[in-house]
CSV table of C-alpha atoms in Angstrom, one decimal:
chain,number,residue,atom,x,y,z
Y,1,MET,CA,-60.8,70.9,70.2
Y,2,SER,CA,-60.0,70.0,73.7
Y,3,VAL,CA,-56.2,69.8,74.1
Y,4,SER,CA,-54.5,73.2,74.2
Y,5,ALA,CA,-50.8,72.4,73.3
Y,6,SER,CA,-47.9,70.0,73.6
Y,7,GLY,CA,-46.7,71.4,76.8
Y,8,TYR,CA,-43.6,69.5,77.9
Y,9,LEU,CA,-41.4,66.5,77.3
Y,10,ARG,CA,-39.7,64.1,79.6
Y,11,ILE,CA,-36.5,62.8,78.0
Y,12,GLY,CA,-34.4,59.9,79.3
Y,13,ALA,CA,-30.7,60.4,79.0
Y,14,THR,CA,-27.7,58.2,79.7
Y,15,ASP,CA,-25.7,61.4,80.1
Y,16,VAL,CA,-27.8,64.1,81.6
Y,17,ASP,CA,-24.9,66.6,81.7
Y,18,ALA,CA,-24.2,66.2,78.0
Y,19,TRP,CA,-27.9,66.8,77.2
Y,20,MET,CA,-27.9,69.9,79.4
Y,21,ASP,CA,-24.7,71.1,77.7
Y,22,PHE,CA,-26.4,70.7,74.3
Y,23,GLY,CA,-29.7,72.3,75.5
Y,24,THR,CA,-28.0,75.3,76.9
Y,25,GLY,CA,-24.9,75.6,74.7
Y,26,VAL,CA,-26.3,74.8,71.3
Y,27,LEU,CA,-30.1,75.3,71.5
Y,28,GLY,CA,-29.8,78.3,73.9
Y,29,LEU,CA,-32.3,77.1,76.4
Y,30,MET,CA,-32.1,78.2,80.0
Y,31,ASP,CA,-31.1,75.8,82.8
Y,32,ALA,CA,-34.0,76.1,85.3
Y,33,GLY,CA,-31.5,75.8,88.1
Y,34,ARG,CA,-32.9,72.9,90.0
Y,35,GLU,CA,-32.2,69.2,90.2
Y,36,ASP,CA,-34.7,66.9,91.8
Y,37,ALA,CA,-34.1,63.9,94.0
Y,38,ALA,CA,-34.2,61.6,91.0
Y,39,GLY,CA,-31.4,63.5,89.3
Y,40,ALA,CA,-33.5,65.1,86.7
Y,41,ARG,CA,-32.7,68.6,85.3
Y,42,PHE,CA,-34.9,71.1,83.6
Y,43,LEU,CA,-34.7,73.4,80.6
Y,44,ARG,CA,-36.8,76.5,80.2
Y,45,MET,CA,-38.0,78.3,77.1
Y,46,ASP,CA,-40.4,80.8,78.6
Y,47,ASP,CA,-42.4,81.4,81.7
Y,48,HIS,CA,-43.2,77.8,82.2
Y,49,PRO,CA,-41.1,76.1,84.9
Y,50,PHE,CA,-39.7,73.8,82.3
Y,51,ARG,CA,-40.4,72.6,78.8
Y,52,LEU,CA,-37.9,69.7,78.8
Y,53,MET,CA,-37.2,67.5,81.8
Y,54,ILE,CA,-34.0,65.6,81.3
Y,55,GLU,CA,-33.9,62.4,83.4
Y,56,PRO,CA,-31.2,59.9,84.1
Y,57,ALA,CA,-32.0,56.6,82.3
Y,58,GLU,CA,-30.4,53.4,81.2
Y,59,ALA,CA,-31.4,54.1,77.6
Y,60,ASP,CA,-31.8,57.3,75.7
Y,61,GLY,CA,-35.2,58.3,74.4
Y,62,LEU,CA,-38.5,60.0,75.0
Y,63,ILE,CA,-40.2,59.0,78.3
Y,64,ALA,CA,-43.5,60.9,78.0
Y,65,THR,CA,-45.2,63.8,76.3
Y,66,GLY,CA,-47.1,66.3,78.4
Y,67,LEU,CA,-50.4,67.5,76.8
Y,68,GLU,CA,-51.9,70.6,78.3
Y,69,PHE,CA,-55.6,71.1,78.7
Y,70,PRO,CA,-57.3,74.5,79.2
Y,71,ASP,CA,-59.1,73.8,82.5
Y,72,GLU,CA,-60.2,71.1,84.9
Y,73,VAL,CA,-63.4,70.4,83.1
Y,74,ALA,CA,-61.6,69.6,79.8
Y,75,PHE,CA,-59.0,67.6,81.6
Y,76,LEU,CA,-61.5,65.5,83.5
Y,77,ARG,CA,-63.7,65.0,80.5
Y,78,THR,CA,-60.8,63.8,78.4
Y,79,CYS,CA,-59.5,61.5,81.1
Y,80,ASP,CA,-63.0,60.0,81.3
Y,81,ALA,CA,-63.2,59.6,77.5
Y,82,VAL,CA,-59.8,57.8,77.5
Y,83,ALA,CA,-60.9,55.4,80.2
Y,84,GLU,CA,-64.2,54.7,78.5
Y,85,ALA,CA,-62.3,53.8,75.4
Y,86,GLY,CA,-60.6,51.1,77.3
Y,87,HIS,CA,-57.2,52.7,78.0
Y,88,THR,CA,-55.7,52.8,81.5
Y,89,VAL,CA,-55.7,56.2,83.1
Y,90,ALA,CA,-53.4,56.6,86.2
Y,91,PRO,CA,-53.8,59.8,88.3
Y,92,GLY,CA,-50.5,61.3,89.3
Y,93,SER,CA,-49.5,61.4,93.0
Y,94,ALA,CA,-49.2,64.6,94.9
Y,95,GLU,CA,-45.4,64.3,94.8
Y,96,GLU,CA,-45.3,63.7,91.0
Y,97,THR,CA,-47.8,66.5,90.4
Y,98,ALA,CA,-45.6,68.9,92.3
Y,99,ARG,CA,-42.6,67.7,90.3
Y,100,ARG,CA,-44.3,68.7,87.1
Y,101,CYS,CA,-45.6,72.0,88.5
Y,102,VAL,CA,-49.2,71.3,87.5
Y,103,THR,CA,-52.5,71.2,89.4
Y,104,ALA,CA,-53.3,67.7,88.3
Y,105,PHE,CA,-52.1,65.1,85.7
Y,106,ALA,CA,-52.9,61.6,84.6
Y,107,THR,CA,-50.8,59.1,82.7
Y,108,THR,CA,-52.0,57.0,79.8
Y,109,THR,CA,-50.7,55.4,76.6
Y,110,ASP,CA,-51.9,55.7,73.0
Y,111,PRO,CA,-52.6,52.6,70.9
Y,112,SER,CA,-49.0,52.5,69.6
Y,113,GLY,CA,-47.6,52.5,73.2
Y,114,ASN,CA,-46.5,56.2,73.5
Y,115,THR,CA,-46.8,57.5,77.0
Y,116,LEU,CA,-48.8,60.6,77.6
Y,117,GLU,CA,-49.3,62.8,80.6
Y,118,LEU,CA,-52.5,64.8,80.4
Y,119,TYR,CA,-52.5,67.8,82.7
Y,120,TRP,CA,-54.0,71.2,83.5
Y,121,GLY,CA,-53.1,74.2,85.7
Y,122,ARG,CA,-49.4,74.9,85.2
Y,123,THR,CA,-47.6,76.9,87.9
Y,124,LEU,CA,-45.5,79.5,86.0
Y,125,ASP,CA,-42.0,80.8,86.7
Y,126,TYR,CA,-42.0,84.6,86.6
Y,127,ARG,CA,-38.2,84.9,86.6
Y,128,PRO,CA,-37.0,86.4,83.3
Y,129,LEU,CA,-35.8,84.0,80.7
Y,130,ILE,CA,-32.1,84.5,80.3
Y,131,SER,CA,-30.7,82.4,77.5
Y,132,PRO,CA,-27.0,81.6,78.0
Y,133,GLN,CA,-26.5,82.1,74.3
Y,134,GLY,CA,-28.4,85.4,74.1
Y,135,VAL,CA,-31.5,84.0,72.3
Y,136,PRO,CA,-34.1,86.7,73.0
Y,137,GLY,CA,-37.0,84.3,73.0
Y,138,PHE,CA,-38.6,81.1,71.7
Y,139,VAL,CA,-41.9,80.9,69.9
Y,140,THR,CA,-44.2,79.5,72.5
Y,141,THR,CA,-47.1,82.0,72.6
Y,142,TYR,CA,-49.2,83.8,70.0
Y,143,GLN,CA,-49.5,87.5,70.3
Y,144,GLN,CA,-48.9,87.0,74.0
Y,145,THR,CA,-52.4,85.8,74.4
Y,146,GLY,CA,-52.3,82.0,73.8
Y,147,ASP,CA,-50.0,79.1,74.6
Y,148,LEU,CA,-48.5,77.5,71.5
Y,149,GLY,CA,-46.7,74.9,73.6
Y,150,PHE,CA,-43.0,74.0,73.5
Y,151,GLY,CA,-43.1,73.4,69.7
Y,152,HIS,CA,-44.0,70.1,68.2
Y,153,LEU,CA,-43.0,66.4,68.1
Y,154,VAL,CA,-43.4,63.5,65.8
Y,155,LEU,CA,-44.3,60.2,67.4
Y,156,PRO,CA,-43.9,56.7,66.0
Y,157,ALA,CA,-47.3,55.0,65.4
Y,158,ALA,CA,-47.1,51.4,64.2
Y,159,ASP,CA,-50.8,51.0,64.9
Y,160,PHE,CA,-51.4,54.0,62.7
Y,161,ASP,CA,-55.2,54.1,62.2
Y,162,ALA,CA,-56.1,53.4,65.8
Y,163,THR,CA,-53.6,55.9,67.1
Y,164,THR,CA,-54.9,58.6,64.7
Y,165,ALA,CA,-58.4,57.9,65.9
Y,166,PHE,CA,-57.2,58.1,69.5
Y,167,TYR,CA,-55.8,61.6,69.1
Y,168,THR,CA,-58.6,63.0,66.9
Y,169,GLN,CA,-61.6,61.4,68.5
Y,170,ILE,CA,-60.6,61.3,72.2
Y,171,ILE,CA,-57.7,63.7,72.8
Y,172,GLY,CA,-59.2,66.4,70.6
Y,173,MET,CA,-56.8,67.1,67.9
Y,174,GLY,CA,-57.5,67.8,64.2
Y,175,ILE,CA,-55.6,66.6,61.1
Y,176,THR,CA,-53.9,69.6,59.4
Y,177,ASP,CA,-52.0,67.8,56.6
Y,178,ILE,CA,-51.3,64.3,55.4
Y,179,LEU,CA,-47.8,63.8,54.0
Y,180,TYR,CA,-46.6,60.9,51.8
Y,181,PRO,CA,-42.8,61.5,52.1
Y,182,PRO,CA,-41.1,61.2,48.7
Y,183,GLY,CA,-38.7,58.3,48.4
Y,184,MET,CA,-40.2,56.4,51.3
Y,185,ALA,CA,-42.6,53.8,49.9
Y,186,GLY,CA,-45.5,53.2,52.2
Y,187,ALA,CA,-44.6,56.0,54.6
Y,188,LYS,CA,-47.3,58.3,55.8
Y,189,ILE,CA,-47.4,61.1,58.4
Y,190,HIS,CA,-50.5,62.8,59.9
Y,191,PHE,CA,-49.8,66.3,61.1
Y,192,MET,CA,-52.2,67.3,63.9
Y,193,HIS,CA,-53.0,70.6,65.5
Y,194,ALA,CA,-54.2,71.4,69.0
Y,195,ASN,CA,-56.4,74.3,70.0
Y,196,ASN,CA,-53.8,76.9,69.1
Y,197,PRO,CA,-52.7,78.4,65.7
Y,198,ARG,CA,-49.5,76.3,65.4
Y,199,GLN,CA,-49.7,74.3,62.1
Y,200,HIS,CA,-49.0,71.1,64.1
Y,201,SER,CA,-48.3,70.4,67.7
Y,202,LEU,CA,-48.0,66.6,67.2
Y,203,ALA,CA,-47.6,64.3,64.3
Y,204,LEU,CA,-47.7,60.6,63.8
Y,205,PHE,CA,-45.4,58.5,61.6
Y,206,ASN,CA,-46.6,55.1,60.5
Y,207,SER,CA,-43.6,53.1,61.8
Y,208,GLN,CA,-41.6,52.4,64.9
Y,209,HIS,CA,-38.6,54.3,66.2
Y,210,PRO,CA,-36.0,53.0,68.7
Y,211,LEU,CA,-36.0,56.3,70.6
Y,212,GLY,CA,-39.7,56.6,70.9
Y,213,VAL,CA,-39.8,59.9,69.0
Y,214,VAL,CA,-38.9,60.8,65.4
Y,215,HIS,CA,-38.0,64.3,66.2
Y,216,ILE,CA,-38.8,67.3,68.4
Y,217,MET,CA,-39.0,71.0,67.3
Y,218,VAL,CA,-38.2,74.2,69.0
Y,219,GLU,CA,-38.8,77.6,67.2
Y,220,VAL,CA,-36.9,80.9,67.5
Y,221,GLU,CA,-38.0,84.4,66.5
Y,222,THR,CA,-35.6,85.2,63.6
Y,223,MET,CA,-33.6,83.5,60.9
Y,224,ASP,CA,-30.5,84.9,62.4
Y,225,GLU,CA,-31.1,82.8,65.6
Y,226,VAL,CA,-31.2,79.7,63.5
Y,227,GLY,CA,-27.9,80.7,61.9
Y,228,ARG,CA,-26.3,81.4,65.2
Y,229,ALA,CA,-27.4,78.0,66.5
Y,230,MET,CA,-25.9,76.4,63.4
Y,231,ASP,CA,-22.6,78.0,64.2
Y,232,ARG,CA,-22.8,76.9,67.8
Y,233,ALA,CA,-23.6,73.3,66.7
Y,234,ARG,CA,-20.6,73.2,64.4
Y,235,SER,CA,-18.3,74.5,67.2
Y,236,ALA,CA,-19.7,71.9,69.6
Y,237,GLY,CA,-19.3,69.1,67.1
Y,238,SER,CA,-23.0,68.3,66.9
Y,239,HIS,CA,-24.1,66.1,64.1
Y,240,PHE,CA,-26.3,67.8,61.4
Y,241,LEU,CA,-29.0,65.3,60.6
Y,242,ALA,CA,-30.4,67.7,57.9
Y,243,THR,CA,-29.0,70.8,56.3
Y,244,LEU,CA,-31.0,74.1,56.3
Y,245,GLY,CA,-34.2,73.8,54.4
Y,246,ARG,CA,-37.9,74.9,54.4
Y,247,HIS,CA,-40.8,72.5,54.7
Y,248,VAL,CA,-43.8,72.6,52.4
Y,249,ASN,CA,-46.7,72.1,54.8
Y,250,ASP,CA,-45.7,74.2,57.9
Y,251,ASN,CA,-43.4,76.7,56.2
Y,252,MET,CA,-40.7,76.1,58.8
Y,253,CYS,CA,-37.2,77.1,57.8
Y,254,SER,CA,-35.0,74.8,59.9
Y,255,VAL,CA,-32.0,72.6,60.5
Y,256,TYR,CA,-32.0,69.2,62.2
Y,257,LEU,CA,-29.4,68.4,64.8
Y,258,LEU,CA,-28.8,65.2,66.8
Y,259,ALA,CA,-28.9,65.7,70.6
Y,260,PRO,CA,-26.7,63.5,72.8
Y,261,GLY,CA,-28.2,60.0,72.7
Y,262,GLY,CA,-29.6,60.5,69.2
Y,263,ILE,CA,-32.9,62.4,69.5
Y,264,ALA,CA,-33.3,64.6,66.4
Y,265,VAL,CA,-34.1,68.2,67.2
Y,266,GLU,CA,-35.5,70.5,64.6
Y,267,TYR,CA,-34.4,74.2,65.2
Y,268,GLY,CA,-36.6,76.5,63.2
Y,269,TYR,CA,-38.1,79.8,62.3
Y,270,ASP,CA,-41.2,81.1,60.5
Y,271,GLY,CA,-43.6,78.2,61.2
Y,272,LEU,CA,-47.1,78.6,59.8
Y,273,LEU,CA,-49.9,79.8,62.1
Y,274,ILE,CA,-53.4,78.9,60.9
Y,275,ASP,CA,-57.0,80.2,61.5
Y,276,TRP,CA,-58.7,76.8,62.0
Y,277,GLU,CA,-62.2,78.1,61.1
Y,278,ASN,CA,-61.0,78.5,57.5
Y,279,HIS,CA,-58.6,75.6,57.2
Y,280,VAL,CA,-59.2,72.7,54.9
Y,281,THR,CA,-57.1,69.5,55.5
Y,282,THR,CA,-54.4,69.2,52.8
Y,283,VAL,CA,-52.3,66.3,51.3
Y,284,SER,CA,-48.6,66.8,50.6
Y,285,ILE,CA,-46.4,64.6,48.4
Y,286,GLU,CA,-43.3,66.7,48.9
Y,287,GLY,CA,-41.7,67.4,52.2
Y,288,ASP,CA,-39.6,70.4,51.4
Y,289,LEU,CA,-39.6,73.5,49.2
Y,290,TRP,CA,-35.8,73.4,49.3
Y,291,GLY,CA,-32.9,72.0,51.3
Y,292,HIS,CA,-33.1,69.6,54.2
Y,293,GLU,CA,-30.5,67.2,52.8
Y,294,TYR,CA,-30.3,64.3,55.3
Y,295,SER,CA,-27.1,62.7,56.7
Y,296,PHE,CA,-27.7,59.7,58.9
Y,297,PRO,CA,-24.8,58.7,61.2
Y,298,GLY,CA,-23.2,55.5,60.0
Y,299,VAL,CA,-24.8,55.8,56.6
Y,300,ASN,CA,-23.5,59.0,55.1
Y,301,ASP,CA,-20.2,59.0,57.0
């Protein structure tokens, strides 16, 4: 294991204000209270300066995934390995490094074209997290000793085998579970963990996606907080992509909402934490224990 966590996301939005309203008003994230020269705004979940960077863009979708490394040695070793495997690695400028509140970062792409920002040395924000919706906290640490990252994300991977090898052999993730989603002939998902107990920090879906991400997930500390978010989403008129349900492989009890611009956000509780020394990779042929009935805009309307 090399990579520590999925640390942050850069999200492009045609309507930044609408995304911020959704992030603060529905998800309960905290506005970090700053806007940079490019018009980006920032959402906090914990003592990191941001977990989501919302940037003005001509099209909605994921811009980049920030992957956190434990120290400079692991960061440099991984950058070298990525370059040696034939991938371009572009070191971040001093200005862009400061924008991300990290000590150093480098940009690369995986074999399916997903943009990654590898980084280490995050500068923390010690102001108390104050959720505008009263959410007491988000699950981003384990027993206050280790970073679990912002949550998880599922990336499209049309070049599935090469992309899986990239993350497992170079980036340093391990496969936790392999899912063959029922009712989706030929579909396959690799759920992968970083060097923290979260069941998966990143997953790969063997297809393309117009927004560059299948979904992202944020986790809260109680089932009541999921229910309160559902009430806020209904009041705000947010589209429910999936009803409340519980997944088989990571035990997450969650609901799926569509953010402005169409990115699916899983809002969940009770995700599985695993001792990797005793874990054996599993194969799932069911996605859910119960619930998660999907409603796609324009299809189920």
